[in-house]
XYZ file of C-alpha atoms in Angstrom:
686
model
C 186.271 168.554 143.889
C 183.901 169.282 141.079
C 180.692 170.722 143.195
C 177.564 171.100 141.801
C 174.602 172.662 143.501
C 170.926 173.315 142.626
C 170.049 176.863 142.684
C 166.455 177.128 141.347
C 164.361 174.397 139.662
C 161.064 175.101 137.429
C 158.764 172.733 136.382
C 155.863 173.011 134.318
C 153.148 170.309 133.617
C 155.544 167.432 134.737
C 153.650 164.333 136.488
C 150.715 166.711 137.928
C 152.900 169.473 138.912
C 151.483 172.208 136.869
C 153.789 175.103 137.433
C 156.357 175.396 140.368
C 159.529 177.218 140.928
C 161.724 176.532 143.850
C 164.642 178.320 144.850
C 167.474 176.423 146.662
C 170.189 177.533 149.257
C 172.915 174.857 150.984
C 169.883 173.502 153.429
C 166.576 173.528 151.721
C 163.162 172.224 153.598
C 160.233 171.223 151.683
C 157.147 170.255 153.435
C 153.947 168.180 152.076
C 151.506 165.712 152.930
C 151.925 162.339 151.133
C 150.627 162.540 147.551
C 151.430 166.208 147.326
C 154.751 165.968 144.827
C 157.743 165.663 146.894
C 158.829 162.745 145.170
C 158.192 164.237 141.487
C 160.786 167.175 142.467
C 163.286 164.613 142.671
C 162.164 162.774 139.710
C 162.059 165.916 137.630
C 165.881 166.556 138.847
C 166.706 162.984 137.280
C 164.751 163.617 134.394
C 166.283 167.213 133.661
C 169.878 165.766 133.769
C 169.502 161.865 132.541
C 165.950 161.352 131.346
C 164.806 159.078 133.874
C 162.839 158.843 137.088
C 163.892 158.123 140.717
C 163.571 154.180 139.959
C 165.477 154.653 136.820
C 162.911 154.001 134.400
C 162.843 156.350 130.840
C 159.349 155.211 129.554
C 157.662 156.650 132.932
C 154.182 158.734 132.461
C 155.579 162.393 133.002
C 152.649 164.168 131.182
C 149.817 166.079 133.362
C 146.499 164.275 133.657
C 142.776 166.297 133.872
C 140.339 165.370 136.567
C 139.147 162.180 134.154
C 142.732 161.305 134.467
C 143.022 161.655 130.731
C 146.219 163.616 129.208
C 145.760 167.047 128.714
C 146.614 167.411 124.771
C 148.772 170.440 123.196
C 150.637 171.313 126.298
C 154.755 171.443 126.986
C 155.947 169.249 129.411
C 159.483 171.043 130.724
C 161.818 171.138 133.459
C 164.587 174.021 134.007
C 167.237 174.012 136.406
C 169.861 176.710 137.470
C 173.094 175.120 138.597
C 176.237 176.363 140.001
C 179.319 174.123 138.956
C 182.202 175.173 140.689
C 180.740 178.592 141.191
C 180.158 178.546 137.620
C 176.112 179.117 136.470
C 174.641 176.567 134.329
C 171.021 176.727 133.079
C 169.606 173.170 131.829
C 166.249 172.909 130.219
C 164.704 169.405 128.961
C 160.867 169.834 126.875
C 158.680 167.092 125.986
C 156.621 168.273 123.570
C 153.689 166.770 121.403
C 153.900 167.005 117.770
C 150.557 167.983 115.836
C 150.225 167.787 112.155
C 147.210 168.900 109.967
C 147.362 167.386 106.743
C 146.447 168.899 103.497
C 142.488 169.099 103.417
C 141.974 167.648 107.335
C 139.896 170.137 109.533
C 141.811 169.403 112.572
C 145.461 168.665 113.059
C 146.421 164.850 114.252
C 148.744 164.047 116.895
C 151.824 162.059 115.270
C 154.177 161.507 118.359
C 156.465 163.222 120.900
C 159.742 165.137 120.778
C 161.961 166.261 123.362
C 164.290 169.353 123.133
C 167.274 170.004 124.663
C 168.603 173.534 126.118
C 172.139 174.362 127.534
C 172.467 177.661 128.707
C 169.302 178.592 126.529
C 171.097 177.283 123.812
C 169.061 174.581 121.459
C 171.231 171.135 120.778
C 170.822 167.450 119.933
C 170.682 164.736 122.432
C 173.720 163.442 122.251
C 175.565 166.828 122.711
C 173.266 167.763 125.750
C 174.105 164.432 127.253
C 177.973 164.820 126.643
C 177.685 168.370 128.193
C 175.930 166.872 131.272
C 178.466 163.703 131.673
C 181.272 166.243 131.609
C 179.819 167.234 134.794
C 178.852 164.448 136.826
C 178.452 160.531 135.855
C 174.714 159.292 135.820
C 175.803 156.553 138.203
C 177.676 158.903 140.503
C 175.196 161.174 140.446
C 172.346 158.510 141.798
C 174.700 157.376 144.493
C 175.788 160.536 146.073
C 171.983 162.363 145.841
C 170.075 159.450 147.746
C 170.991 157.954 151.122
C 169.472 154.919 150.084
C 171.041 154.559 146.784
C 174.385 152.780 147.628
C 172.409 149.975 149.841
C 170.054 149.043 146.709
C 172.765 147.771 145.001
C 173.537 144.352 144.646
C 176.341 143.514 147.454
C 178.825 142.572 144.964
C 178.377 145.665 143.118
C 178.569 147.341 146.772
C 181.776 145.752 147.631
C 183.367 146.904 144.256
C 182.861 150.315 144.999
C 183.919 150.072 148.506
C 187.260 148.080 147.245
C 187.980 150.697 144.764
C 187.764 153.521 147.871
C 189.899 151.491 149.818
C 192.672 150.549 147.270
C 193.753 147.049 146.157
C 195.270 144.887 148.536
C 198.445 142.969 147.091
C 198.385 139.189 147.618
C 202.270 139.565 147.938
C 201.964 141.938 150.601
C 199.433 140.059 152.765
C 201.462 136.804 152.157
C 205.130 138.379 153.269
C 206.425 136.535 156.097
C 204.146 133.213 156.120
C 205.778 130.511 153.858
C 202.376 128.960 153.325
C 200.664 131.992 152.045
C 203.714 132.464 150.218
C 203.592 128.947 148.442
C 199.769 129.739 148.072
C 200.441 132.931 146.251
C 202.937 131.314 143.934
C 200.355 129.013 142.718
C 198.150 131.613 141.269
C 200.291 132.618 138.307
C 197.371 132.437 135.536
C 194.255 132.334 137.787
C 192.493 134.046 140.709
C 192.324 133.315 144.292
C 188.731 132.501 143.747
C 189.489 130.764 140.516
C 192.134 128.542 142.734
C 189.448 127.939 145.114
C 187.250 126.256 142.848
C 189.737 124.232 141.292
C 190.747 122.724 144.670
C 187.299 122.135 145.850
C 186.722 120.314 142.395
C 189.946 118.148 142.673
C 188.582 117.242 146.455
C 185.074 116.474 145.210
C 186.532 114.294 142.187
C 188.991 112.464 144.869
C 185.984 111.738 147.125
C 183.661 110.576 144.348
C 186.409 108.385 143.078
C 187.628 106.992 146.396
C 183.549 106.176 147.187
C 183.474 103.865 143.696
C 186.552 101.899 144.853
C 184.828 99.406 147.200
C 182.465 98.794 144.367
C 184.864 98.237 141.946
C 186.979 95.848 144.287
C 183.880 93.834 144.896
C 183.161 93.509 141.251
C 186.691 92.304 140.229
C 186.222 90.097 143.243
C 182.958 88.813 141.804
C 184.522 88.251 138.421
C 186.893 85.816 139.260
C 186.158 82.032 137.864
C 186.814 78.860 139.347
C 190.458 77.180 139.346
C 190.643 74.069 136.592
C 192.757 71.011 136.539
C 195.225 72.093 133.531
C 196.682 68.381 133.172
C 193.049 67.004 132.227
C 192.105 69.595 130.059
C 195.764 69.238 127.703
C 194.524 65.436 127.686
C 191.325 66.220 126.347
C 192.562 68.905 123.892
C 195.307 66.322 122.346
C 192.753 63.979 121.908
C 190.447 65.893 119.997
C 193.353 67.227 118.061
C 194.019 63.620 116.836
C 190.680 63.579 115.501
C 191.199 66.905 113.457
C 194.130 65.057 112.102
C 192.135 62.092 110.910
C 189.211 64.533 109.385
C 192.194 66.486 107.359
C 193.246 63.542 105.815
C 189.756 62.738 104.481
C 189.184 66.105 103.096
C 192.435 66.037 101.350
C 191.591 63.024 99.619
C 188.364 64.209 98.422
C 189.667 67.082 97.158
C 191.684 65.303 94.632
C 189.063 63.292 93.406
C 187.035 66.760 92.700
C 189.796 67.935 90.562
C 189.971 65.115 88.859
C 186.049 65.474 87.802
C 186.655 69.130 86.814
C 189.416 68.181 84.434
C 187.179 65.948 82.846
C 184.279 68.616 82.530
C 186.860 71.211 80.755
C 187.579 68.300 77.947
C 183.285 67.900 77.577
C 183.366 71.391 77.020
C 185.996 71.170 74.198
C 184.127 68.511 72.647
C 180.888 70.401 72.572
C 182.688 73.157 70.617
C 184.101 70.857 67.710
C 180.601 69.407 67.794
C 178.797 72.917 67.413
C 180.999 73.685 64.484
C 179.919 70.574 62.534
C 176.715 71.333 63.101
C 177.032 74.970 61.910
C 178.860 74.274 58.960
C 175.904 71.436 58.198
C 173.195 74.046 58.941
C 175.162 76.716 56.458
C 175.418 74.486 53.525
C 171.813 73.185 53.561
C 170.631 77.025 53.534
C 173.432 77.666 50.811
C 172.000 74.760 48.742
C 168.087 75.811 49.386
C 169.068 79.381 48.371
C 170.627 78.703 45.485
C 167.741 76.224 43.844
C 165.232 78.683 45.340
C 166.531 81.427 42.890
C 168.187 81.254 39.825
C 169.364 85.123 39.981
C 170.693 87.623 42.762
C 168.062 89.809 43.631
C 168.401 92.213 46.190
C 166.156 90.403 49.029
C 168.449 87.397 48.046
C 171.572 89.491 48.693
C 169.990 90.647 51.888
C 169.328 87.004 53.016
C 172.952 85.997 52.365
C 174.223 88.428 54.543
C 171.601 87.773 57.165
C 172.584 84.132 57.037
C 176.572 84.576 56.731
C 176.358 86.728 60.152
C 174.386 84.120 62.229
C 176.544 81.046 60.903
C 180.229 83.204 60.741
C 179.445 85.719 63.617
C 176.870 85.169 65.906
C 176.621 81.226 66.399
C 180.357 80.787 67.125
C 180.180 84.046 69.771
C 177.399 82.532 71.568
C 178.956 79.006 71.599
C 181.943 80.682 73.021
C 180.159 82.799 75.414
C 178.544 79.402 76.600
C 181.906 77.548 77.004
C 183.629 81.008 78.932
C 180.477 81.144 81.151
C 180.896 77.246 81.924
C 184.740 77.809 82.426
C 183.953 80.794 84.922
C 181.430 79.012 87.094
C 184.289 75.995 87.256
C 186.849 78.379 88.221
C 184.526 79.836 90.679
C 183.829 76.569 92.039
C 187.626 76.005 92.232
C 188.750 79.329 94.129
C 185.578 78.472 96.789
C 187.241 75.422 97.375
C 190.835 76.625 97.441
C 189.701 78.780 100.059
C 188.227 76.493 102.141
C 191.384 74.251 101.833
C 193.621 77.190 102.903
C 191.390 77.766 105.559
C 191.544 74.248 106.970
C 195.333 74.273 106.488
C 195.317 77.355 108.803
C 193.419 75.978 111.365
C 195.495 72.760 111.222
C 198.561 74.877 111.505
C 197.542 76.771 114.516
C 196.205 73.323 116.156
C 199.935 71.577 115.622
C 201.391 75.299 116.530
C 199.846 75.160 119.908
C 201.170 72.013 120.907
C 203.655 72.098 123.615
C 206.007 69.348 125.023
C 204.780 67.876 128.326
C 207.376 65.253 130.307
C 206.273 64.105 133.156
C 209.080 62.790 135.759
C 206.607 60.225 137.186
C 207.326 58.095 134.093
C 211.125 58.736 134.247
C 211.699 55.023 135.817
C 213.972 52.483 134.900
C 212.424 49.828 132.451
C 214.014 46.726 134.393
C 213.777 47.364 138.172
C 211.152 50.624 137.746
C 213.567 52.357 139.998
C 213.616 56.362 139.549
C 216.213 57.285 137.333
C 218.740 60.147 138.826
C 218.476 63.779 137.939
C 221.022 63.590 135.356
C 219.870 60.639 133.130
C 215.843 62.156 133.364
C 217.439 65.600 132.257
C 219.376 63.916 129.322
C 216.112 61.610 128.701
C 214.047 65.022 129.100
C 216.236 66.762 126.138
C 216.124 64.026 124.079
C 212.516 63.563 124.100
C 212.323 67.504 123.218
C 214.447 67.577 120.674
C 212.720 65.028 119.047
C 209.188 66.540 119.211
C 210.244 69.981 118.457
C 211.682 68.375 115.228
C 208.838 66.384 114.573
C 206.479 69.465 115.228
C 208.799 71.613 112.779
C 208.042 68.497 110.017
C 204.369 68.788 110.165
C 204.335 72.431 110.441
C 206.580 72.694 107.465
C 204.624 70.413 105.718
C 201.460 72.340 106.496
C 202.850 75.294 104.990
C 204.162 73.667 101.966
C 200.750 72.101 101.066
C 199.145 75.921 102.096
C 201.554 77.610 99.822
C 200.627 75.136 96.898
C 197.147 75.462 97.349
C 197.473 79.161 97.596
C 199.372 79.498 94.024
C 196.541 77.099 92.663
C 193.902 80.114 94.143
C 196.104 82.834 92.589
C 196.371 81.333 89.017
C 192.412 80.389 89.164
C 191.821 84.072 90.174
C 193.972 85.689 87.301
C 192.284 83.018 84.990
C 188.614 84.174 86.216
C 189.597 88.013 85.546
C 190.809 87.170 82.183
C 187.683 84.675 81.416
C 185.268 87.880 82.985
C 187.097 90.369 80.482
C 186.383 87.818 77.539
C 182.737 87.259 78.262
C 182.015 90.950 78.548
C 183.904 91.529 75.329
C 181.976 88.794 73.606
C 178.772 89.748 75.101
C 179.345 93.073 73.510
C 180.200 91.596 69.945
C 177.070 89.661 70.175
C 175.072 92.713 70.868
C 176.537 94.631 68.300
C 176.271 91.530 65.654
C 172.294 91.211 66.621
C 171.489 94.902 66.222
C 173.153 94.349 62.378
C 170.916 91.549 61.802
C 167.500 93.174 62.964
C 168.638 95.892 60.669
C 169.287 93.393 57.544
C 166.094 91.336 58.552
C 164.100 94.707 58.225
C 166.043 95.354 54.960
C 164.939 91.707 53.769
C 161.290 92.152 54.522
C 161.031 95.561 52.754
C 162.957 94.247 49.545
C 161.025 90.711 49.470
C 157.478 92.672 49.632
C 158.510 94.427 46.385
C 159.642 91.544 44.486
C 158.097 87.967 43.854
C 159.908 84.589 45.310
C 160.163 82.013 42.896
C 160.423 79.414 45.248
C 160.524 79.083 49.386
C 163.756 78.836 50.923
C 162.253 77.848 54.166
C 160.734 75.044 52.735
C 163.675 73.851 51.155
C 165.805 74.700 54.301
C 163.107 72.382 56.396
C 163.383 69.291 53.559
C 166.870 69.344 53.210
C 167.173 69.445 57.118
C 164.873 66.288 57.584
C 166.592 64.137 55.298
C 169.876 64.941 56.810
C 170.841 62.212 59.073
C 174.153 63.646 60.869
C 172.632 66.396 62.520
C 170.292 64.330 64.670
C 173.281 62.534 65.757
C 175.472 65.490 66.231
C 172.898 67.595 68.598
C 172.328 64.529 70.558
C 175.948 64.138 71.605
C 176.080 68.134 72.093
C 173.216 67.489 74.740
C 174.740 64.715 76.344
C 177.722 66.488 76.742
C 176.051 69.549 77.900
C 174.212 67.610 80.852
C 177.676 66.401 81.875
C 179.180 70.251 81.691
C 176.594 71.268 83.750
C 176.133 68.466 86.390
C 178.468 70.343 89.103
C 180.332 68.499 91.716
C 178.647 67.813 95.156
C 179.901 70.855 96.913
C 178.091 69.553 100.112
C 179.846 66.220 99.957
C 182.281 67.595 102.503
C 180.119 69.586 104.380
C 179.581 66.524 107.252
C 183.299 66.303 107.511
C 183.733 70.176 108.096
C 181.051 70.452 110.397
C 182.450 67.617 112.489
C 185.787 69.479 112.377
C 184.615 72.906 113.407
C 182.592 71.344 115.957
C 185.446 69.818 117.479
C 187.661 72.794 116.834
C 184.821 74.799 118.922
C 185.202 72.216 121.551
C 189.158 72.534 121.615
C 188.932 76.139 122.032
C 186.381 75.969 124.817
C 188.838 73.730 126.653
C 191.612 76.396 125.875
C 189.741 79.280 127.138
C 188.930 77.252 130.447
C 193.018 77.057 130.863
C 192.657 80.933 131.043
C 190.762 80.793 134.295
C 193.857 80.627 136.334
C 195.345 83.200 134.854
C 192.400 85.113 135.445
C 192.234 84.675 138.943
C 195.980 85.661 139.115
C 194.795 88.764 137.357
C 192.264 89.961 139.362
C 194.216 89.533 142.733
C 196.451 91.807 140.837
C 193.892 94.379 139.924
C 192.576 94.291 143.570
C 195.983 95.234 144.894
C 196.152 98.080 142.684
C 192.597 99.291 143.609
C 193.842 99.249 147.168
C 196.704 101.178 146.478
C 194.591 103.627 144.597
C 192.505 104.027 147.712
C 195.238 104.752 149.804
C 196.659 107.382 147.415
C 193.533 109.125 147.119
C 192.880 109.396 150.732
C 196.450 110.857 151.267
C 195.656 113.240 148.300
C 192.476 114.385 149.777
C 194.066 115.197 153.029
C 197.155 117.013 151.361
C 194.496 119.095 148.992
C 192.263 119.633 151.810
C 195.119 121.290 153.882
C 195.704 124.089 151.029
C 192.042 124.454 151.147
C 192.025 125.284 154.775
C 195.083 128.020 153.742
C 192.874 129.718 151.119
C 190.170 130.140 153.654
C 192.391 131.600 156.099
C 194.304 133.394 153.433
C 190.553 134.873 152.344
C 190.002 135.798 155.725
C 193.087 137.782 156.202
C 192.642 139.504 153.194
C 188.921 140.216 153.611
C 189.809 141.362 157.130
C 192.729 143.650 156.318
C 190.067 144.811 153.213
C 187.019 145.525 155.797
C 189.760 147.502 158.100
C 190.815 149.836 155.392
C 187.245 150.236 154.308
C 185.897 151.302 157.888
C 188.653 153.872 158.301
C 186.753 155.476 155.534
C 183.442 156.108 157.476
C 182.115 157.351 160.910
C 179.144 156.325 161.545
C 178.632 153.061 159.316
C 180.828 150.052 159.127
C 181.026 147.583 156.902
C 181.022 143.519 157.422
C 182.626 141.732 154.066
C 182.269 138.042 155.222
C 180.243 135.793 157.500
C 181.483 132.856 159.732
C 179.445 129.707 158.712
C 178.716 126.932 161.556
C 181.258 124.647 159.488
C 183.904 127.232 160.063
C 183.865 128.586 156.230
C 183.584 132.131 155.237
C 180.590 133.306 153.314
C 181.451 136.458 151.317
C 179.160 139.489 151.478
C 178.964 143.337 151.846
C 176.562 144.287 154.442
C 176.537 147.915 155.987
C 176.368 147.679 159.866
C 175.097 150.840 161.933
C 176.332 149.906 165.710
C 176.069 146.291 164.878
C 172.901 146.205 163.101
C 172.459 145.629 159.471
C 171.293 148.637 157.559
C 168.137 146.746 156.507
C 166.774 146.321 160.061
C 167.975 149.844 161.460
C 165.301 152.296 162.084
C 165.100 155.474 159.658
C 167.142 157.860 160.983
C 169.750 155.371 161.470
C 169.348 154.526 157.641
C 169.704 157.909 156.435
C 172.459 158.952 158.738
C 174.323 156.005 157.401
C 173.531 156.941 153.851
C 175.162 160.564 154.314
C 178.030 158.849 155.935
C 178.626 156.651 152.694
C 177.893 159.666 150.173
C 180.258 161.600 152.492
C 182.849 159.213 151.771
C 181.854 158.751 148.064
C 182.016 162.395 147.207
C 185.761 162.321 148.747
C 186.787 159.170 146.369
C 185.081 160.478 143.038
C 185.844 164.421 144.077
C 182.459 165.166 143.203
C 179.826 166.489 145.213
C 176.046 167.445 144.508
C 172.685 167.975 146.244
C 171.564 165.022 148.736
C 167.873 164.870 148.677
C 166.571 163.175 151.918
C 163.130 161.654 151.932
C 161.245 161.321 155.186
C 163.569 164.073 156.597
C 160.751 164.369 159.522
C 162.280 160.707 161.025
C 165.630 162.177 161.834
C 165.904 164.420 164.654
C 169.914 165.078 164.303
C 171.339 164.578 160.804
C 174.838 163.741 160.421
C 177.250 166.589 159.036
C 177.866 166.698 155.323
C 179.596 169.628 152.884
C 177.015 168.659 150.209
C 174.071 170.669 149.422
C 170.982 169.181 151.405
C 167.264 169.221 149.958
C 164.926 167.644 152.638
C 161.563 166.459 151.947
C 159.501 166.564 155.329
C 155.886 164.385 155.175
C 153.935 166.845 157.060
C 149.920 166.061 157.152
C 147.651 168.354 155.912
C 150.014 170.475 154.006
C 150.176 171.503 150.546
C 153.734 171.476 148.466
C 155.354 174.004 150.366
C 159.222 175.192 150.638
C 160.854 176.273 153.824
C 157.620 175.723 156.411
C 154.243 173.819 156.090
C 151.434 175.501 154.625
C 148.125 173.674 155.677
C 144.895 173.105 154.042
C 141.848 175.120 155.109
C 140.528 171.693 155.751
C 143.447 170.638 158.200
C 143.641 173.621 160.110
C 139.655 173.299 160.649
C 140.241 169.969 162.447
C 143.201 171.604 164.263
C 140.842 174.087 165.734
C 138.399 171.270 166.668
C 141.034 169.602 168.516
C 141.718 172.780 170.657
C 138.633 173.227 171.547
C 137.569 169.985 172.939
């Protein structure tokens, strides 16, 4: 065992103790009234070793104060201790010193902080070296536990239990479970989890199952209330057939109007071609008039004339044809877009018609299977043949209608695809044409600027503009051509009435909605059946959850019993280590459950409720066991020693701190103040 004994302690200017030296033997008594410095002795030992006081503070006020409670400056605060460590002498010293620095030119030195000096056997060393050497003798936490009788019970109960379990030694779950099939099965479940984690898992499983089972009656009620009223399927199917007949009639009307619309579009394209031809004639006449006017106005080829010719050439040969082409292409684009829209509507209508026809089912009523002559019911064989024949005809007719709708749909779809391809090509041509027009306009603008510049530098003999105006007014063909173009353009931009079929489509949409409502109502009986099935499923789930809760609660009961067995076993092993104090590691609750704890008991009384003497002796009993476990001993410092008449035996060094009224701090016996002695004398003579 690593035995540590304190032989001598010297304290200088430490927390009010100006100069004190104490020699210690194996059992040392220190007397003093309250406030004379008994606890300061313990603080000085802890500060010497670990730099802390008895309340585990590092930053406590250790400097000595004067009568006005001001720090006395420029004095060292030090503690020196002579120890025997396994009979080997060791001297430790720690000095807390103020640093005073006198700067250049200053009259007095100034306080610049504090420093701590460390000595081991009178050899100076760093804090790290000092702490390492102290740690080699004894661990700080262990030292505090084995030097103060109250230290262990001031720990958190979980920390106390951890220490006690280490002292008693771990108990194997497998060893505890041996011979009990339920416990063996429980331990087998602890492959990747602790017993405590498994306990929490089981509790969470039970809680979730109980929460789920509480919700099932509500869920059943919700399903019950969601069930619709039952409907008459025969009446609804009859109504659907009547409305489908109306849809078919509307489809035929829409198909006729679609053909008329195609004829209008073809005529529009023909008008656009005529407009282009007439525009070419107009451009030719305008060009000829301009050429004639230019030739008459100028006999020679000046620079301005050449530029003007270039301008007119570009306008008549490049710009105007390109603009006319763009107009025609945009008209063609509008036509294609309108066609595509109509094709899409027709395709949608065909699809809806197909869905209506496809949804029709063969219905045969045996009530009508009677002889046409005597109205007697036909025999079963005849009825079956009649039913088979009618069903074959129905299927053939339905297939013929669906095939016809498919064929019409494919034809319309092909037209739409062709129109989409043409539209894409037209968009490309428009973009190319507009780019070309922009380029030509930029060229003309540049030439016009050059023309104005050339014109200002030369005299124009004849006004070309006047001549053009004159020849244009004299031409009789131009007004006729322009009138024809205006008439054709008005027809081109007269869009066919796209809303002509809206009323029919609205009627069709309304009837389709009504059919859908009727079909949806047929689902009511299926919904009722599905709801009944769901209710049975929920009832089965409720039964399964109840059984699951019972099974898991059984496992929970096994866990609680196993934990109690484990705690009882550990508790017995722990209590074997102590003679005066016993430990309780669990409390049995009102509901039979187990609450973990770690309470020290003295003759059945909790440590916190016992008297001072019992608590001190219990602390010594605990320290004795801790010393045996950690294989180390150190001085036990017992405060309020006057409360104990008979102290429990211990192999550790004992330092007793007695509270003695009227006594100075003194070793061995009380040393009373003169005032206290006078008071005692008065009592004697009274």
